[in-house]
Coordinates of N, CA and C in Angstrom, one line a residue:
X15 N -12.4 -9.2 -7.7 CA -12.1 -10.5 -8.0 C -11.6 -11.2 -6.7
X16 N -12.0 -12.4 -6.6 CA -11.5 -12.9 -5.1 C -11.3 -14.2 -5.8
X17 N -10.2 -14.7 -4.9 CA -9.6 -16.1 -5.1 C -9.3 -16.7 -3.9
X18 N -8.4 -18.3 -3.7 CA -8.2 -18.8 -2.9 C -7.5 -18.5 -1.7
X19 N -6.7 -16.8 -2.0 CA -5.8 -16.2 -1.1 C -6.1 -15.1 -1.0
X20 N -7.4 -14.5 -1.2 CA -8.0 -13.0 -0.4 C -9.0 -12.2 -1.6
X21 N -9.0 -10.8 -1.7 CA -9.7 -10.1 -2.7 C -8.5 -9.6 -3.4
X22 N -8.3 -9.3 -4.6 CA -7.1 -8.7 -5.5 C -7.9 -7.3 -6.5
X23 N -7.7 -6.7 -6.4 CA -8.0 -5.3 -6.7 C -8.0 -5.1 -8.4
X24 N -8.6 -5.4 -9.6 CA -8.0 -5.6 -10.5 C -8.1 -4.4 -11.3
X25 N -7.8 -3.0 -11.0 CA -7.9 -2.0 -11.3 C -6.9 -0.8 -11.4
X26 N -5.7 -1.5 -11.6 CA -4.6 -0.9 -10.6 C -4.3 0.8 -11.3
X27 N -4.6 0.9 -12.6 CA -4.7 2.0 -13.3 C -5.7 2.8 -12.3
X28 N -6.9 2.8 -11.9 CA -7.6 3.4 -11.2 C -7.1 3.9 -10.3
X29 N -6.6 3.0 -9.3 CA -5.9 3.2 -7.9 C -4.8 4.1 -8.5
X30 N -3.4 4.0 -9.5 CA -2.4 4.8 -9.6 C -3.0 6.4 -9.9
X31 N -4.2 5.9 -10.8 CA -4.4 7.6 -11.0 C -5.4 7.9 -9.7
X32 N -5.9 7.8 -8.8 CA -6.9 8.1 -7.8 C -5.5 8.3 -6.6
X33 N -4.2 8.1 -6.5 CA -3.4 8.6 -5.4 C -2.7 8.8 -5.7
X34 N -1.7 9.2 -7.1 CA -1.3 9.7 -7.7 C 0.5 8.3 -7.2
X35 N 0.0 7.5 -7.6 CA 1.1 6.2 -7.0 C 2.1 6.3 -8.5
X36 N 3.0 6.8 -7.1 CA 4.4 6.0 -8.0 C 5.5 4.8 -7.4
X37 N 6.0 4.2 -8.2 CA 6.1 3.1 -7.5 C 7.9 2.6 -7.9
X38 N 8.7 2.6 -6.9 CA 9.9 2.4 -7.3 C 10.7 1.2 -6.7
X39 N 11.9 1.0 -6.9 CA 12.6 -0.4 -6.7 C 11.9 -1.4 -7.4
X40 N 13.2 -2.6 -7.4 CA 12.8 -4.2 -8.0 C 12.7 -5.0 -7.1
X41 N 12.1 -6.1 -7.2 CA 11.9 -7.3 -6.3 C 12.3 -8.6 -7.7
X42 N 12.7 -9.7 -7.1 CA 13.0 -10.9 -7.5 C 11.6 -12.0 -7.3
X43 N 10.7 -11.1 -6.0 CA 10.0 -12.0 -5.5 C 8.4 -11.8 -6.5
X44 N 8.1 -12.4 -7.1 CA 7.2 -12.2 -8.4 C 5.2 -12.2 -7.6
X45 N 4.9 -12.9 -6.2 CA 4.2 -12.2 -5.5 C 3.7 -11.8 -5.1
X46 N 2.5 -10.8 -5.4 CA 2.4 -9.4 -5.1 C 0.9 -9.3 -4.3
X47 N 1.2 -8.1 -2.9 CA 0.9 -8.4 -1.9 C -1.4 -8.2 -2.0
X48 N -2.1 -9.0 -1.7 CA -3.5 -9.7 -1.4 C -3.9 -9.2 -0.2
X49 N -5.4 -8.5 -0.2 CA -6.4 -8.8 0.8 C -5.7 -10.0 2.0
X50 N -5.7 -10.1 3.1 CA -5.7 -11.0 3.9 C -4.6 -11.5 4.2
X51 N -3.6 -11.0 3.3 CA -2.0 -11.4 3.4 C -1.6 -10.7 4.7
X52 N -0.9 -10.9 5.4 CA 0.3 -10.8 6.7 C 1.0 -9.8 6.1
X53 N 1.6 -8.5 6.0 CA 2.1 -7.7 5.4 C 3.0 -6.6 6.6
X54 N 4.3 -6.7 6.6 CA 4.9 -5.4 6.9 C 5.7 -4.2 6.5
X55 N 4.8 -3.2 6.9 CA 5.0 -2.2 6.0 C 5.8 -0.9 6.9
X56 N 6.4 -0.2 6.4 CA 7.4 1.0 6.8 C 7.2 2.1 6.1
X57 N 6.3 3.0 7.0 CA 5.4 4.1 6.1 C 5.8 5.3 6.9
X58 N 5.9 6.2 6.0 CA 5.6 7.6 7.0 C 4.7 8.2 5.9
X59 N 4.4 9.4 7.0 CA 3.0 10.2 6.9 C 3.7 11.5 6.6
X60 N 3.2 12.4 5.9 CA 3.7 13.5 5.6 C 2.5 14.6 5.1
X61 N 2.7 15.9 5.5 CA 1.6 16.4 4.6 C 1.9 17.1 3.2
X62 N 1.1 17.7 2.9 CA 1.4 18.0 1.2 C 3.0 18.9 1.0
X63 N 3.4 19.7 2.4 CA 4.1 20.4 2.5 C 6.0 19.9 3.5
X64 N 5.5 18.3 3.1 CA 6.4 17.6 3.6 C 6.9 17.7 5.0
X65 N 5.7 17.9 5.7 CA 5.9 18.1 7.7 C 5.5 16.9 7.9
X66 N 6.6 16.0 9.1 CA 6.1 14.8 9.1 C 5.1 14.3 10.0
X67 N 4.0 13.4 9.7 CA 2.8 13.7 10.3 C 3.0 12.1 11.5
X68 N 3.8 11.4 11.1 CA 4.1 10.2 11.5 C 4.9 9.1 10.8
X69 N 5.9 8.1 11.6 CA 7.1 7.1 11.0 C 6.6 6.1 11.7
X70 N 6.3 4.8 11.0 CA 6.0 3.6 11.8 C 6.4 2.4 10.4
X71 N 6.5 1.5 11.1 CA 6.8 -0.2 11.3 C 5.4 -1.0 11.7
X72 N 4.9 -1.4 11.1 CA 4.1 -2.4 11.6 C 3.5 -3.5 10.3
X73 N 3.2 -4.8 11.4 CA 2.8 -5.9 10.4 C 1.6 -6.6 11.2
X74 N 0.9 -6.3 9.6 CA -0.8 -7.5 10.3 C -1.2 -7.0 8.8
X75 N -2.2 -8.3 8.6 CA -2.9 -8.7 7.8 C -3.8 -7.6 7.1
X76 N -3.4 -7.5 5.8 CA -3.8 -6.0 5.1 C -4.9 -6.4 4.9
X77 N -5.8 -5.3 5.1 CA -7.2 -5.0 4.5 C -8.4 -5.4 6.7
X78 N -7.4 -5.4 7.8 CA -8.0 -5.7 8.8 C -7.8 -4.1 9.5
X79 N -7.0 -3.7 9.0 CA -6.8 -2.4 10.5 C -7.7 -1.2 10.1
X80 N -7.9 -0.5 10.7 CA -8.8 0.7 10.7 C -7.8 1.4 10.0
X81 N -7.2 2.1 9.6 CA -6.6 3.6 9.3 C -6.8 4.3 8.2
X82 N -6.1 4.9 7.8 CA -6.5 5.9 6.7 C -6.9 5.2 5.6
X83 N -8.1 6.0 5.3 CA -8.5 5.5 4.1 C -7.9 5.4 2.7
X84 N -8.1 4.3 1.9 CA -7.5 4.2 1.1 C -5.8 3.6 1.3
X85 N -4.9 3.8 2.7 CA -4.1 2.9 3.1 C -3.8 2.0 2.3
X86 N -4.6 1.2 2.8 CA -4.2 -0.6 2.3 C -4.4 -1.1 1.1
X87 N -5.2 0.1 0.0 CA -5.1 0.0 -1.1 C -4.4 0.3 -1.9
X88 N -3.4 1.2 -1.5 CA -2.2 1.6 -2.1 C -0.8 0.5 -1.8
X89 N -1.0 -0.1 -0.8 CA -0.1 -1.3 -0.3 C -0.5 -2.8 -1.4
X90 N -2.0 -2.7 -1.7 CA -2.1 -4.0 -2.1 C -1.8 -4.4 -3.8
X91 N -1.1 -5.3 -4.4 CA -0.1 -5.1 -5.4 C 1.4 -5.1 -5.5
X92 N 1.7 -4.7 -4.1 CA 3.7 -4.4 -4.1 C 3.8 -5.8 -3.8
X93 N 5.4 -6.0 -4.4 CA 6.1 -6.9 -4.3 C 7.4 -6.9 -3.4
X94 N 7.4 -7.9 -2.4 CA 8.1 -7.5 -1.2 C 10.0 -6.9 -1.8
X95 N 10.4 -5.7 -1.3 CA 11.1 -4.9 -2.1 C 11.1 -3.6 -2.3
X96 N 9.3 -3.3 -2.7 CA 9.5 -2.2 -3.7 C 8.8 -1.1 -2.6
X97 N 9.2 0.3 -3.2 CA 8.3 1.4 -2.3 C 7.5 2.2 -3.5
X98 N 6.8 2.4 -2.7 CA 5.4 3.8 -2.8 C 5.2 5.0 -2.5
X99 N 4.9 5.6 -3.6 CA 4.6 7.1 -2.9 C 3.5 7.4 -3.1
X100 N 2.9 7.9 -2.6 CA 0.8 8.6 -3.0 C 0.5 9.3 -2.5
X101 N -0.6 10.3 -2.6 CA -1.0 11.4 -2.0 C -2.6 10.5 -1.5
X102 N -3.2 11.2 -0.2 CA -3.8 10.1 -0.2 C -4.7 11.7 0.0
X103 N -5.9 12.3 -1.2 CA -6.4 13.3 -0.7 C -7.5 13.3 0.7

């Protein structure tokens, strides 16, 4: 589905069961984060055995950076506030 403010994923049952997303905290801010949106995110990397693979901060326009697959699709939907957890196989 695409609109005036990027692509919006409208599948989100898909995506929670495809990385196994759980999704915690509230937000006030109603929102929720789009293809093309400016987004900063505070992620760490971990593997299945909780060794940490990487901790970073960074912000740029979701759905532009190379990285792990599936990434920015587990990001797109939150409402600024809330955190994520996923296995990303």
């Amino acid at each position: 589905m695409n609109n005036d403010k990027g692509f919006i994923f409208n599948n989100s049952i898909l995506l929670e069961e495809m990385f196994k997303i759980t999704t915690s905290g509230s937000s006030t801010d109603n929102e929720t984060t789009i293809c093309g949106q400016i987004v900063t995110v505070k992620y760490k990397l971990t593997t299945i055995d909780n060794q940490l693979i990487e901790e970073k901060k960074e912000t740029y326009p979701l759905g532009s950076k190379k990285n792990i697959p599936g990434f920015d699709a587990i990001i797109v939907g939150m409402k600024k506030g809330q955190k994520r957890k996923a296995i990303i196989p």
